[in-house]
Coordinates of C-alpha atoms and ligand atoms in Angstrom, one line a residue:
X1 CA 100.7 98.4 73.0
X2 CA 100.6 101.1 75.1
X3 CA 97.5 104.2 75.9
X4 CA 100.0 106.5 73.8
X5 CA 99.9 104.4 70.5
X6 CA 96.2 103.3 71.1
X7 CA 95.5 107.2 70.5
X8 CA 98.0 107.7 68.2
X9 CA 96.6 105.2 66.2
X10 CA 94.0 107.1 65.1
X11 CA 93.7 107.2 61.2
X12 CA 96.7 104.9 61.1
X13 CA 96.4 101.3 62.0
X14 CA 93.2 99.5 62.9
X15 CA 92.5 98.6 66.6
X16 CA 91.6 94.8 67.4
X17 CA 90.4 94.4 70.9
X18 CA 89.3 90.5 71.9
X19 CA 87.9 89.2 75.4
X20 CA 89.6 87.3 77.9
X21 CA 88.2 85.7 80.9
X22 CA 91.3 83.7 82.0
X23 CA 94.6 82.9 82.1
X24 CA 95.0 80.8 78.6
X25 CA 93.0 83.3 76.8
X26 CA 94.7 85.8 77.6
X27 CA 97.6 83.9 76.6
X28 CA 97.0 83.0 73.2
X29 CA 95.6 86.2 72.9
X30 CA 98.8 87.8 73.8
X31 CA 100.8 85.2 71.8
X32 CA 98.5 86.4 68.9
X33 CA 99.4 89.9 69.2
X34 CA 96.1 91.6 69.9
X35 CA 96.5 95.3 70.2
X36 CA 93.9 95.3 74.0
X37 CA 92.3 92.8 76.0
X38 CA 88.7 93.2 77.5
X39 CA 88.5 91.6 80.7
X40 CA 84.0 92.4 79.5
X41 CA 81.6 91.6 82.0
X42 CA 80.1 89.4 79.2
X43 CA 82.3 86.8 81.5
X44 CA 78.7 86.8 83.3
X45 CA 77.0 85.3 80.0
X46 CA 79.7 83.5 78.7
X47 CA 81.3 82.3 81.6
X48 CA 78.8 82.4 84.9
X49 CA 75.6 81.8 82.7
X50 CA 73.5 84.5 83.9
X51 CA 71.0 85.8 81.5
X52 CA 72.8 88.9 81.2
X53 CA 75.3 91.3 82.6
X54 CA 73.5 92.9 85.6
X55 CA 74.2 90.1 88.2
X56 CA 78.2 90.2 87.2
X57 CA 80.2 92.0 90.8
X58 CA 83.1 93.4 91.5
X59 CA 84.3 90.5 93.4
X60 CA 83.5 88.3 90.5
X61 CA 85.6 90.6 88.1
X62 CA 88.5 90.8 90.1
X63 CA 89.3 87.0 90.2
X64 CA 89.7 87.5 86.4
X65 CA 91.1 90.2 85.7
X66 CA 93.9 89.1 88.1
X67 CA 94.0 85.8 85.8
X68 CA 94.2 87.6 82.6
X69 CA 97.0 89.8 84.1
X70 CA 98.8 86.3 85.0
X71 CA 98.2 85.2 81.0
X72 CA 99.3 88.0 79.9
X73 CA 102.0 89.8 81.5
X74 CA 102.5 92.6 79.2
X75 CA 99.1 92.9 77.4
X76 CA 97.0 96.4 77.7
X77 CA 94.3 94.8 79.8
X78 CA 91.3 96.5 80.0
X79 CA 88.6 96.1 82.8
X80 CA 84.9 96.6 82.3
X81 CA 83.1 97.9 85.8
X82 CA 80.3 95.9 86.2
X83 CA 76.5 97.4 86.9
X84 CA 76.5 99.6 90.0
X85 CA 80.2 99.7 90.5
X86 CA 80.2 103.2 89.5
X87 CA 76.6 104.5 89.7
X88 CA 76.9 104.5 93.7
X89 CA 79.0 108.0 94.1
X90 CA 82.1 109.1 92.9
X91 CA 84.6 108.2 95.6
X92 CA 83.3 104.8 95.6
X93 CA 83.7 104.7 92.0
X94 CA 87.3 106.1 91.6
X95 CA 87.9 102.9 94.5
X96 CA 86.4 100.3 92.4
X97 CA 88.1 101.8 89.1
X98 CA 91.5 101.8 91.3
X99 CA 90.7 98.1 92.7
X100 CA 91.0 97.0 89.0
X101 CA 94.6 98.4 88.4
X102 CA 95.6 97.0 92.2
X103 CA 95.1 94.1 90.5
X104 CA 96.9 94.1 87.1
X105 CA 94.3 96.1 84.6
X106 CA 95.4 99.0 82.5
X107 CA 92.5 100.8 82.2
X108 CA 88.6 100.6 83.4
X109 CA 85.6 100.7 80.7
X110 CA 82.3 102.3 81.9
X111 CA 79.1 102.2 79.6
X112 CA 77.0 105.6 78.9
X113 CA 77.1 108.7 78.1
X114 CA 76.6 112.4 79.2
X115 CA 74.9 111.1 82.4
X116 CA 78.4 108.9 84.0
X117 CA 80.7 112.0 82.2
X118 CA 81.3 113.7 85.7
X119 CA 82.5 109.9 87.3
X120 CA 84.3 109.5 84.2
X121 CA 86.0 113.0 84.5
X122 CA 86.8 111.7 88.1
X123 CA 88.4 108.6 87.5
X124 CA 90.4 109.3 84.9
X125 CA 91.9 113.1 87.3
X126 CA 93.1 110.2 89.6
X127 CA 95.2 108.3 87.0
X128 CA 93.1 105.5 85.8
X129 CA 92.1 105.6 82.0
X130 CA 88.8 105.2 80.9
X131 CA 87.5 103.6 77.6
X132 CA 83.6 104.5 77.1
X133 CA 81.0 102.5 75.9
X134 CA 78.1 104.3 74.0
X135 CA 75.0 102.5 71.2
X136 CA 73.6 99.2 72.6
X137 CA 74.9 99.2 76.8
X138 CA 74.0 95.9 77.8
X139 CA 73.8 97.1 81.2
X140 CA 70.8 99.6 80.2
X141 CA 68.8 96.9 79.0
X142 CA 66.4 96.9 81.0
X143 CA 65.3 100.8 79.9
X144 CA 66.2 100.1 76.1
X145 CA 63.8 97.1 76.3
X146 CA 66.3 94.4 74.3
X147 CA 69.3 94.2 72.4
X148 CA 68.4 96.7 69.5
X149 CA 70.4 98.5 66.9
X150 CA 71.0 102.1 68.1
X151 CA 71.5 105.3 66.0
X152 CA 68.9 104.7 63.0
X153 CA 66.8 107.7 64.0
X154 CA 67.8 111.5 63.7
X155 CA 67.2 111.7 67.1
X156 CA 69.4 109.0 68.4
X157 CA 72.4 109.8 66.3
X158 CA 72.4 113.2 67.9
X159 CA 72.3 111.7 71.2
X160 CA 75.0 109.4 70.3
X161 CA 77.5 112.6 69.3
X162 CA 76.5 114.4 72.0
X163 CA 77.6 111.7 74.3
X164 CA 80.4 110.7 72.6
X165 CA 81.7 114.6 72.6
X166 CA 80.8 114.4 76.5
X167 CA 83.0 111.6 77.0
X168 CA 86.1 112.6 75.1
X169 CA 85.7 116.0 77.2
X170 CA 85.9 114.1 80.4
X171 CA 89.2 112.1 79.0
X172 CA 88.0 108.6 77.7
X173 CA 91.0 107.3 75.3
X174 CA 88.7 105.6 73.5
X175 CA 85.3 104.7 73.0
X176 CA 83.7 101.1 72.5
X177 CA 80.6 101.4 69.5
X178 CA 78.2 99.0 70.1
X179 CA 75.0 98.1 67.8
X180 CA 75.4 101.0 66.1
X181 CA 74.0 102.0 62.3
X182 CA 77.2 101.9 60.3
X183 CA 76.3 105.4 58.7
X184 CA 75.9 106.3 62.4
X185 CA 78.9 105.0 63.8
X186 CA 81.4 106.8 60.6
X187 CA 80.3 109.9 61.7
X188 CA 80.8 109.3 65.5
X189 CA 84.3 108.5 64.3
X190 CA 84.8 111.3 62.5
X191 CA 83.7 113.7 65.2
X192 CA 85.9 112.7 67.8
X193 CA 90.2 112.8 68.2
X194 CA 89.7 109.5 70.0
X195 CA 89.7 106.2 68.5
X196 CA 86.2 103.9 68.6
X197 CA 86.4 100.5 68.3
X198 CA 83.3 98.8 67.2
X199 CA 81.3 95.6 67.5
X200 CA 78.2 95.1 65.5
X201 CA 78.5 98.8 64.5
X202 CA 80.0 98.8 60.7
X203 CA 83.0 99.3 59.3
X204 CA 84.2 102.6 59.8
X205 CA 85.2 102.4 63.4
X206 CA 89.0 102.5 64.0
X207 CA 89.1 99.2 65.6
X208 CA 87.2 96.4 66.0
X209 CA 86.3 94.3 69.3
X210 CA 84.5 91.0 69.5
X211 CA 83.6 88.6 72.4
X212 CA 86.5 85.4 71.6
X213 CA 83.8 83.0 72.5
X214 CA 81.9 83.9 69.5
X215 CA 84.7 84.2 67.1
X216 CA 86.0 80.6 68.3
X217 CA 82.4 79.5 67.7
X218 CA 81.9 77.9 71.5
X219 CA 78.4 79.4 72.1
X220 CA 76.1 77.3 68.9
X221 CA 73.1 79.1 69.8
X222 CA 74.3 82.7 69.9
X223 CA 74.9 83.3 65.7
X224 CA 74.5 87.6 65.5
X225 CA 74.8 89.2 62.0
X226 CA 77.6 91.0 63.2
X227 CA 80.0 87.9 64.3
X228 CA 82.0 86.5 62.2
X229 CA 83.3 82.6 63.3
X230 CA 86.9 81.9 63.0
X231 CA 86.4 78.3 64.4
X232 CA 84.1 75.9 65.4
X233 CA 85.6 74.8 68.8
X234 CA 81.8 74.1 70.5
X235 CA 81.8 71.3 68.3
X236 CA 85.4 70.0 68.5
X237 CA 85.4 70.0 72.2
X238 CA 82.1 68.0 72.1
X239 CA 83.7 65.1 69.7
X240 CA 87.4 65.0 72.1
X241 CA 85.1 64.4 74.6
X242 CA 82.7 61.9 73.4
X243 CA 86.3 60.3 72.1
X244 CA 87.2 60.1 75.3
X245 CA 84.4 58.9 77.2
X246 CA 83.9 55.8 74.4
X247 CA 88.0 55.1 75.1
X248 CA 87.5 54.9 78.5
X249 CA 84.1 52.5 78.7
X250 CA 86.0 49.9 75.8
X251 CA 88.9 50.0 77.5
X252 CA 91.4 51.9 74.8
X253 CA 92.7 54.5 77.2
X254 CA 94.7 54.5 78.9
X255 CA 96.7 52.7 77.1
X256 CA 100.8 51.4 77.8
X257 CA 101.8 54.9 76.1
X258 CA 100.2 56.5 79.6
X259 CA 100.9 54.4 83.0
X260 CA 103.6 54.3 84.8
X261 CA 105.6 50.8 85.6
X262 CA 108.0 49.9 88.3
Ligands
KIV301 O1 81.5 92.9 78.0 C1 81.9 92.9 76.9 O2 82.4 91.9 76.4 C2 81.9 94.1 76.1 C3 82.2 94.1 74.6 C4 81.1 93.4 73.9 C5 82.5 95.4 74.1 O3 81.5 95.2 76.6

């Protein structure tokens, strides 16, 4: 899929947007026909085990972006800039932004609203298409105080639409909903030309985005009313290995099937 029929979708067809950290993710995801792929900085909870996303670099991104690109040649990859990759001027942003295409992404997401509009506005004069990313901004955690459900006041929906206005006025394509009240989120879709792609925020959006780790079930503890599991793989890869492990101490692998004779 292209930027062109990711707008044009709009109203038409539903957006499904999955993570990928590497390159066999990204493969099945591209084998699987997923519209985008997020290269999220989530990689630095799912993949790096930090507690959350603040610690995730640019450095760190690029090594996988560069594998998703490899996985999937002709995906629309999407990169997220990690904390402080574009709150340190604007020419350094539009650098790191363009560092991310250098090296195989699509596009560049950036989290907030009215107040990252002018870097936004930036960016996306030089060529590189922005996706927002307005509601719960893991990378704002810190002032929110947790991982909460945005929009359920009068006051916080209003925010929300202004930003969202903001950010289709500085050229985002689309915009990622996060933790947002459904009734919230419809009307942040119906106020903008723009599609939004949601996670945790109802089912009005015009697409939907989940982090693939969750929706193949690897992380047990992490179980969110708004993930759905497709899969249990945590478990499965736990009992292949244990498998293997008992093989190898009673002597069943490897077995003739796997060595090599003269
Ligand atoms: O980093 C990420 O995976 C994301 C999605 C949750 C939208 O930003």
């Amino acid at each position: 899929m292209d930027i062109n029929k990711i707008i044009q979708s709009k109203g038409k067809s539903k957006l499904v947007m999955l993570t990928a950290y590497d390159f066999i993710s990204a493969k099945i995801l591209s084998e699987a026909s997923v519209d985008i792929i997020l290269v999220g900085d989530s990689l630095g909870n799912v993949i790096l085990g930090y507690p959350n996303t603040i610690p995730v670099t640019m450095e760190e991104m690029l090594i996988h972006v560069a594998a998703v690109r490899r996985g999937a040649p002709k995906a629309f990859v999407v990169a997220d800039m990690p904390f402080l990759s574009y709150q340190c001027g604007v020419d350094k942003a539009v650098e790191n932004a363009g560092s991310f295409l250098k090296v195989g992404a699509n596009a560049v997401k950036i989290e907030g609203g009215i107040e990252v509009a002018n870097i936004i506005k930036k960016i996306v004069d030089f060529g590189i298409p922005v996706m927002g990313h307005l509601g719960l901004t893991p990378q704002y955690v810190n002032q929110i105080g947790g991982y909460k459900v945005q929009g359920g006041s009068k006051k916080s929906k209003e925010k929300l639409l202004r930003d969202a206005i903001a950010l289709q006025e500085a050229g985002v394509f689309s915009i990622v909903l996060e933790l947002i009240v459904e009734e919230t989120s419809k009307e942040i879709t119906n106020a903008v030309k723009i599609p939004t792609i949601g996670i945790g925020s109802g089912r009005f959006c015009d697409g939907q985005v989940i982090v693939l780790h969750d929706l193949l079930g690897l992380i047990p503890s992490f179980k969110p009313k708004f993930v759905k599991r497709y899969a249990n793989l945590f478990e499965v890869s736990k009992k292949a290995v244990t498998e293997f492990i008992e093989d190898v101490k009673n002597g069943a692998f490897p077995s003739d099937e796997n060595v090599f004779h003269i």
